[in-house]
Amino acid sequence: FEAQPVDALSFMPDGQRVAISSEKDMRILDVATGAVVRERKKAHDRWIFNMAVAPNGRQLATASHDGTVRLWDAATLECVATLKGPSTSMFGVVYSADGTIVATGSLGGTVQLWRAVDGKPLYVLHSR
């Protein structure tokens, strides 16, 4: 990303690649060479605040100010699910240790758990 801030980043499990976002775009870079391995322009309608990579490296998730978290196939950067939170901004996203659950955090203080395979909502928790 030339002359653009890096807003979020996460290593792929193999340590050979790193996923990064800048504004609405995301890329996967080769760590050794800096070459772009994959790229997705306009991955979201608004800024990407956070990203996470599944423990197996097959999926990644991006949290955005557009009120969504999107799940991406890491091999193709095709969106496999869009998770709509209760808030206008989604700030946090993380995978469970086994990669089956995605937890999201919103501006409104809500933590929501989703199935990683299809984005189906599981539970809503409220932070206090």
mmCIF file of the C-alpha atoms, coordinates in Angstrom:
data_MODEL
# 
_entry.id   MODEL 
# 
loop_
_atom_site.group_PDB 
_atom_site.id 
_atom_site.type_symbol 
_atom_site.label_atom_id 
_atom_site.label_alt_id 
_atom_site.label_comp_id 
_atom_site.label_asym_id 
_atom_site.label_entity_id 
_atom_site.label_seq_id 
_atom_site.pdbx_PDB_ins_code 
_atom_site.Cartn_x 
_atom_site.Cartn_y 
_atom_site.Cartn_z 
_atom_site.occupancy 
_atom_site.B_iso_or_equiv 
_atom_site.pdbx_formal_charge 
_atom_site.auth_seq_id 
_atom_site.auth_comp_id 
_atom_site.auth_asym_id 
_atom_site.auth_atom_id 
_atom_site.pdbx_PDB_model_num 
ATOM 1   C CA . PHE A 1 1   ? 0.000   0.000   0.000  1.00 0.00 ? 1   PHE A CA 1 
ATOM 2   C CA . GLU A 1 2   ? 1.913   2.984   -1.228 1.00 0.00 ? 2   GLU A CA 1 
ATOM 3   C CA . ALA A 1 3   ? 1.361   6.102   0.897  1.00 0.00 ? 3   ALA A CA 1 
ATOM 4   C CA . GLN A 1 4   ? -1.653  4.525   2.625  1.00 0.00 ? 4   GLN A CA 1 
ATOM 5   C CA . PRO A 1 5   ? -1.885  3.623   6.294  1.00 0.00 ? 5   PRO A CA 1 
ATOM 6   C CA . VAL A 1 6   ? -1.948  0.000   7.362  1.00 0.00 ? 6   VAL A CA 1 
ATOM 7   C CA . ASP A 1 7   ? -5.046  -0.194  9.545  1.00 0.00 ? 7   ASP A CA 1 
ATOM 8   C CA . ALA A 1 8   ? -5.045  -3.885  10.484 1.00 0.00 ? 8   ALA A CA 1 
ATOM 9   C CA . LEU A 1 9   ? -2.774  -6.857  9.970  1.00 0.00 ? 9   LEU A CA 1 
ATOM 10  C CA . SER A 1 10  ? -2.505  -10.518 10.887 1.00 0.00 ? 10  SER A CA 1 
ATOM 11  C CA . PHE A 1 11  ? 0.029   -13.222 10.100 1.00 0.00 ? 11  PHE A CA 1 
ATOM 12  C CA . MET A 1 12  ? -1.115  -16.303 8.249  1.00 0.00 ? 12  MET A CA 1 
ATOM 13  C CA . PRO A 1 13  ? -0.373  -19.450 10.317 1.00 0.00 ? 13  PRO A CA 1 
ATOM 14  C CA . ASP A 1 14  ? 2.522   -20.490 8.076  1.00 0.00 ? 14  ASP A CA 1 
ATOM 15  C CA . GLY A 1 15  ? 4.391   -17.281 8.964  1.00 0.00 ? 15  GLY A CA 1 
ATOM 16  C CA . GLN A 1 16  ? 5.251   -16.827 5.280  1.00 0.00 ? 16  GLN A CA 1 
ATOM 17  C CA . ARG A 1 17  ? 2.425   -14.385 4.520  1.00 0.00 ? 17  ARG A CA 1 
ATOM 18  C CA . VAL A 1 18  ? 0.755   -11.475 6.256  1.00 0.00 ? 18  VAL A CA 1 
ATOM 19  C CA . ALA A 1 19  ? -2.750  -10.131 5.620  1.00 0.00 ? 19  ALA A CA 1 
ATOM 20  C CA . ILE A 1 20  ? -3.080  -6.339  5.785  1.00 0.00 ? 20  ILE A CA 1 
ATOM 21  C CA . SER A 1 21  ? -5.794  -3.759  5.266  1.00 0.00 ? 21  SER A CA 1 
ATOM 22  C CA . SER A 1 22  ? -5.670  -0.139  4.245  1.00 0.00 ? 22  SER A CA 1 
ATOM 23  C CA . GLU A 1 23  ? -8.912  1.784   4.344  1.00 0.00 ? 23  GLU A CA 1 
ATOM 24  C CA . LYS A 1 24  ? -11.410 -0.443  2.434  1.00 0.00 ? 24  LYS A CA 1 
ATOM 25  C CA . ASP A 1 25  ? -8.863  -2.702  0.711  1.00 0.00 ? 25  ASP A CA 1 
ATOM 26  C CA . MET A 1 26  ? -6.966  -5.796  1.815  1.00 0.00 ? 26  MET A CA 1 
ATOM 27  C CA . ARG A 1 27  ? -3.956  -7.711  0.581  1.00 0.00 ? 27  ARG A CA 1 
ATOM 28  C CA . ILE A 1 28  ? -1.960  -10.784 1.438  1.00 0.00 ? 28  ILE A CA 1 
ATOM 29  C CA . LEU A 1 29  ? 1.770   -10.172 1.154  1.00 0.00 ? 29  LEU A CA 1 
ATOM 30  C CA . ASP A 1 30  ? 4.704   -12.565 0.951  1.00 0.00 ? 30  ASP A CA 1 
ATOM 31  C CA . VAL A 1 31  ? 6.866   -11.839 4.008  1.00 0.00 ? 31  VAL A CA 1 
ATOM 32  C CA . ALA A 1 32  ? 10.186  -12.668 2.307  1.00 0.00 ? 32  ALA A CA 1 
ATOM 33  C CA . THR A 1 33  ? 9.675   -10.574 -0.817 1.00 0.00 ? 33  THR A CA 1 
ATOM 34  C CA . GLY A 1 34  ? 6.879   -8.108  -0.014 1.00 0.00 ? 34  GLY A CA 1 
ATOM 35  C CA . ALA A 1 35  ? 5.094   -9.238  -3.173 1.00 0.00 ? 35  ALA A CA 1 
ATOM 36  C CA . VAL A 1 36  ? 1.312   -9.088  -3.287 1.00 0.00 ? 36  VAL A CA 1 
ATOM 37  C CA . VAL A 1 37  ? 0.013   -12.666 -3.241 1.00 0.00 ? 37  VAL A CA 1 
ATOM 38  C CA . ARG A 1 38  ? -3.683  -11.745 -3.345 1.00 0.00 ? 38  ARG A CA 1 
ATOM 39  C CA . GLU A 1 39  ? -5.626  -8.499  -3.300 1.00 0.00 ? 39  GLU A CA 1 
ATOM 40  C CA . ARG A 1 40  ? -9.247  -7.438  -2.777 1.00 0.00 ? 40  ARG A CA 1 
ATOM 41  C CA . LYS A 1 41  ? -10.125 -3.825  -3.555 1.00 0.00 ? 41  LYS A CA 1 
ATOM 42  C CA . LYS A 1 42  ? -13.187 -2.386  -1.800 1.00 0.00 ? 42  LYS A CA 1 
ATOM 43  C CA . ALA A 1 43  ? -13.551 -5.350  0.537  1.00 0.00 ? 43  ALA A CA 1 
ATOM 44  C CA . HIS A 1 44  ? -15.924 -3.178  2.594  1.00 0.00 ? 44  HIS A CA 1 
ATOM 45  C CA . ASP A 1 45  ? -17.970 -0.033  2.037  1.00 0.00 ? 45  ASP A CA 1 
ATOM 46  C CA . ARG A 1 46  ? -16.129 1.784   4.843  1.00 0.00 ? 46  ARG A CA 1 
ATOM 47  C CA . TRP A 1 47  ? -12.794 1.443   6.683  1.00 0.00 ? 47  TRP A CA 1 
ATOM 48  C CA . ILE A 1 48  ? -11.605 -1.932  7.925  1.00 0.00 ? 48  ILE A CA 1 
ATOM 49  C CA . PHE A 1 49  ? -10.696 -1.643  11.607 1.00 0.00 ? 49  PHE A CA 1 
ATOM 50  C CA . ASN A 1 50  ? -9.549  -5.145  12.427 1.00 0.00 ? 50  ASN A CA 1 
ATOM 51  C CA . MET A 1 51  ? -8.817  -8.520  10.891 1.00 0.00 ? 51  MET A CA 1 
ATOM 52  C CA . ALA A 1 52  ? -8.155  -12.062 12.036 1.00 0.00 ? 52  ALA A CA 1 
ATOM 53  C CA . VAL A 1 53  ? -6.944  -15.253 10.385 1.00 0.00 ? 53  VAL A CA 1 
ATOM 54  C CA . ALA A 1 54  ? -8.440  -18.643 11.230 1.00 0.00 ? 54  ALA A CA 1 
ATOM 55  C CA . PRO A 1 55  ? -6.015  -21.023 12.945 1.00 0.00 ? 55  PRO A CA 1 
ATOM 56  C CA . ASN A 1 56  ? -5.947  -23.304 9.875  1.00 0.00 ? 56  ASN A CA 1 
ATOM 57  C CA . GLY A 1 57  ? -5.256  -20.340 7.566  1.00 0.00 ? 57  GLY A CA 1 
ATOM 58  C CA . ARG A 1 58  ? -8.161  -21.139 5.235  1.00 0.00 ? 58  ARG A CA 1 
ATOM 59  C CA . GLN A 1 59  ? -10.341 -18.182 6.211  1.00 0.00 ? 59  GLN A CA 1 
ATOM 60  C CA . LEU A 1 60  ? -9.909  -14.624 7.357  1.00 0.00 ? 60  LEU A CA 1 
ATOM 61  C CA . ALA A 1 61  ? -12.309 -12.111 8.828  1.00 0.00 ? 61  ALA A CA 1 
ATOM 62  C CA . THR A 1 62  ? -12.462 -8.329  8.544  1.00 0.00 ? 62  THR A CA 1 
ATOM 63  C CA . ALA A 1 63  ? -14.367 -5.945  10.848 1.00 0.00 ? 63  ALA A CA 1 
ATOM 64  C CA . SER A 1 64  ? -15.472 -2.618  9.416  1.00 0.00 ? 64  SER A CA 1 
ATOM 65  C CA . HIS A 1 65  ? -17.007 0.738   10.180 1.00 0.00 ? 65  HIS A CA 1 
ATOM 66  C CA . ASP A 1 66  ? -19.751 -0.258  7.690  1.00 0.00 ? 66  ASP A CA 1 
ATOM 67  C CA . GLY A 1 67  ? -21.331 -2.371  10.469 1.00 0.00 ? 67  GLY A CA 1 
ATOM 68  C CA . THR A 1 68  ? -20.286 -5.748  9.083  1.00 0.00 ? 68  THR A CA 1 
ATOM 69  C CA . VAL A 1 69  ? -17.725 -8.453  9.584  1.00 0.00 ? 69  VAL A CA 1 
ATOM 70  C CA . ARG A 1 70  ? -16.948 -10.358 6.420  1.00 0.00 ? 70  ARG A CA 1 
ATOM 71  C CA . LEU A 1 71  ? -15.529 -13.856 6.237  1.00 0.00 ? 71  LEU A CA 1 
ATOM 72  C CA . TRP A 1 72  ? -13.186 -14.508 3.319  1.00 0.00 ? 72  TRP A CA 1 
ATOM 73  C CA . ASP A 1 73  ? -11.800 -17.610 1.676  1.00 0.00 ? 73  ASP A CA 1 
ATOM 74  C CA . ALA A 1 74  ? -8.064  -17.026 2.165  1.00 0.00 ? 74  ALA A CA 1 
ATOM 75  C CA . ALA A 1 75  ? -7.119  -18.807 -1.073 1.00 0.00 ? 75  ALA A CA 1 
ATOM 76  C CA . THR A 1 76  ? -9.317  -16.624 -3.307 1.00 0.00 ? 76  THR A CA 1 
ATOM 77  C CA . LEU A 1 77  ? -10.321 -13.623 -1.147 1.00 0.00 ? 77  LEU A CA 1 
ATOM 78  C CA . GLU A 1 78  ? -13.935 -14.314 -2.093 1.00 0.00 ? 78  GLU A CA 1 
ATOM 79  C CA . CYS A 1 79  ? -16.477 -13.331 0.556  1.00 0.00 ? 79  CYS A CA 1 
ATOM 80  C CA . VAL A 1 80  ? -18.145 -16.435 2.019  1.00 0.00 ? 80  VAL A CA 1 
ATOM 81  C CA . ALA A 1 81  ? -20.377 -14.674 4.584  1.00 0.00 ? 81  ALA A CA 1 
ATOM 82  C CA . THR A 1 82  ? -21.328 -11.195 5.746  1.00 0.00 ? 82  THR A CA 1 
ATOM 83  C CA . LEU A 1 83  ? -22.112 -10.848 9.448  1.00 0.00 ? 83  LEU A CA 1 
ATOM 84  C CA . LYS A 1 84  ? -24.296 -7.862  10.319 1.00 0.00 ? 84  LYS A CA 1 
ATOM 85  C CA . GLY A 1 85  ? -23.901 -6.632  13.857 1.00 0.00 ? 85  GLY A CA 1 
ATOM 86  C CA . PRO A 1 86  ? -26.249 -4.589  16.012 1.00 0.00 ? 86  PRO A CA 1 
ATOM 87  C CA . SER A 1 87  ? -24.105 -1.467  15.660 1.00 0.00 ? 87  SER A CA 1 
ATOM 88  C CA . THR A 1 88  ? -23.004 0.817   12.857 1.00 0.00 ? 88  THR A CA 1 
ATOM 89  C CA . SER A 1 89  ? -19.364 -0.109  13.521 1.00 0.00 ? 89  SER A CA 1 
ATOM 90  C CA . MET A 1 90  ? -17.716 -3.453  14.118 1.00 0.00 ? 90  MET A CA 1 
ATOM 91  C CA . PHE A 1 91  ? -14.325 -3.001  15.803 1.00 0.00 ? 91  PHE A CA 1 
ATOM 92  C CA . GLY A 1 92  ? -13.196 -6.422  16.939 1.00 0.00 ? 92  GLY A CA 1 
ATOM 93  C CA . VAL A 1 93  ? -12.954 -9.872  15.407 1.00 0.00 ? 93  VAL A CA 1 
ATOM 94  C CA . VAL A 1 94  ? -11.214 -13.050 16.548 1.00 0.00 ? 94  VAL A CA 1 
ATOM 95  C CA . TYR A 1 95  ? -11.416 -16.798 15.851 1.00 0.00 ? 95  TYR A CA 1 
ATOM 96  C CA . SER A 1 96  ? -11.744 -19.448 18.531 1.00 0.00 ? 96  SER A CA 1 
ATOM 97  C CA . ALA A 1 97  ? -8.699  -21.683 19.009 1.00 0.00 ? 97  ALA A CA 1 
ATOM 98  C CA . ASP A 1 98  ? -10.285 -24.446 16.911 1.00 0.00 ? 98  ASP A CA 1 
ATOM 99  C CA . GLY A 1 99  ? -11.461 -21.977 14.227 1.00 0.00 ? 99  GLY A CA 1 
ATOM 100 C CA . THR A 1 100 ? -15.135 -22.955 14.427 1.00 0.00 ? 100 THR A CA 1 
ATOM 101 C CA . ILE A 1 101 ? -16.415 -19.749 16.048 1.00 0.00 ? 101 ILE A CA 1 
ATOM 102 C CA . VAL A 1 102 ? -15.877 -16.098 15.206 1.00 0.00 ? 102 VAL A CA 1 
ATOM 103 C CA . ALA A 1 103 ? -16.373 -13.529 17.966 1.00 0.00 ? 103 ALA A CA 1 
ATOM 104 C CA . THR A 1 104 ? -17.135 -9.933  17.005 1.00 0.00 ? 104 THR A CA 1 
ATOM 105 C CA . GLY A 1 105 ? -17.190 -6.744  19.040 1.00 0.00 ? 105 GLY A CA 1 
ATOM 106 C CA . SER A 1 106 ? -19.187 -3.643  18.199 1.00 0.00 ? 106 SER A CA 1 
ATOM 107 C CA . LEU A 1 107 ? -19.136 0.047   19.035 1.00 0.00 ? 107 LEU A CA 1 
ATOM 108 C CA . GLY A 1 108 ? -22.249 -0.482  21.162 1.00 0.00 ? 108 GLY A CA 1 
ATOM 109 C CA . GLY A 1 109 ? -20.538 -2.909  23.553 1.00 0.00 ? 109 GLY A CA 1 
ATOM 110 C CA . THR A 1 110 ? -21.993 -6.105  22.121 1.00 0.00 ? 110 THR A CA 1 
ATOM 111 C CA . VAL A 1 111 ? -19.988 -9.289  21.645 1.00 0.00 ? 111 VAL A CA 1 
ATOM 112 C CA . GLN A 1 112 ? -21.545 -11.727 19.218 1.00 0.00 ? 112 GLN A CA 1 
ATOM 113 C CA . LEU A 1 113 ? -20.527 -15.317 18.443 1.00 0.00 ? 113 LEU A CA 1 
ATOM 114 C CA . TRP A 1 114 ? -21.005 -16.770 14.955 1.00 0.00 ? 114 TRP A CA 1 
ATOM 115 C CA . ARG A 1 115 ? -20.354 -20.078 13.224 1.00 0.00 ? 115 ARG A CA 1 
ATOM 116 C CA . ALA A 1 116 ? -17.261 -19.627 11.058 1.00 0.00 ? 116 ALA A CA 1 
ATOM 117 C CA . VAL A 1 117 ? -18.387 -22.128 8.433  1.00 0.00 ? 117 VAL A CA 1 
ATOM 118 C CA . ASP A 1 118 ? -21.473 -20.150 7.361  1.00 0.00 ? 118 ASP A CA 1 
ATOM 119 C CA . GLY A 1 119 ? -21.755 -17.006 9.505  1.00 0.00 ? 119 GLY A CA 1 
ATOM 120 C CA . LYS A 1 120 ? -24.831 -18.213 11.379 1.00 0.00 ? 120 LYS A CA 1 
ATOM 121 C CA . PRO A 1 121 ? -25.309 -16.240 14.644 1.00 0.00 ? 121 PRO A CA 1 
ATOM 122 C CA . LEU A 1 122 ? -24.922 -18.302 17.823 1.00 0.00 ? 122 LEU A CA 1 
ATOM 123 C CA . TYR A 1 123 ? -24.980 -16.024 20.907 1.00 0.00 ? 123 TYR A CA 1 
ATOM 124 C CA . VAL A 1 124 ? -25.074 -12.353 21.851 1.00 0.00 ? 124 VAL A CA 1 
ATOM 125 C CA . LEU A 1 125 ? -23.236 -11.149 24.950 1.00 0.00 ? 125 LEU A CA 1 
ATOM 126 C CA . HIS A 1 126 ? -23.255 -7.622  26.353 1.00 0.00 ? 126 HIS A CA 1 
ATOM 127 C CA . SER A 1 127 ? -20.143 -6.163  27.939 1.00 0.00 ? 127 SER A CA 1 
ATOM 128 C CA . ARG A 1 128 ? -20.637 -4.231  31.172 1.00 0.00 ? 128 ARG A CA 1 
# 
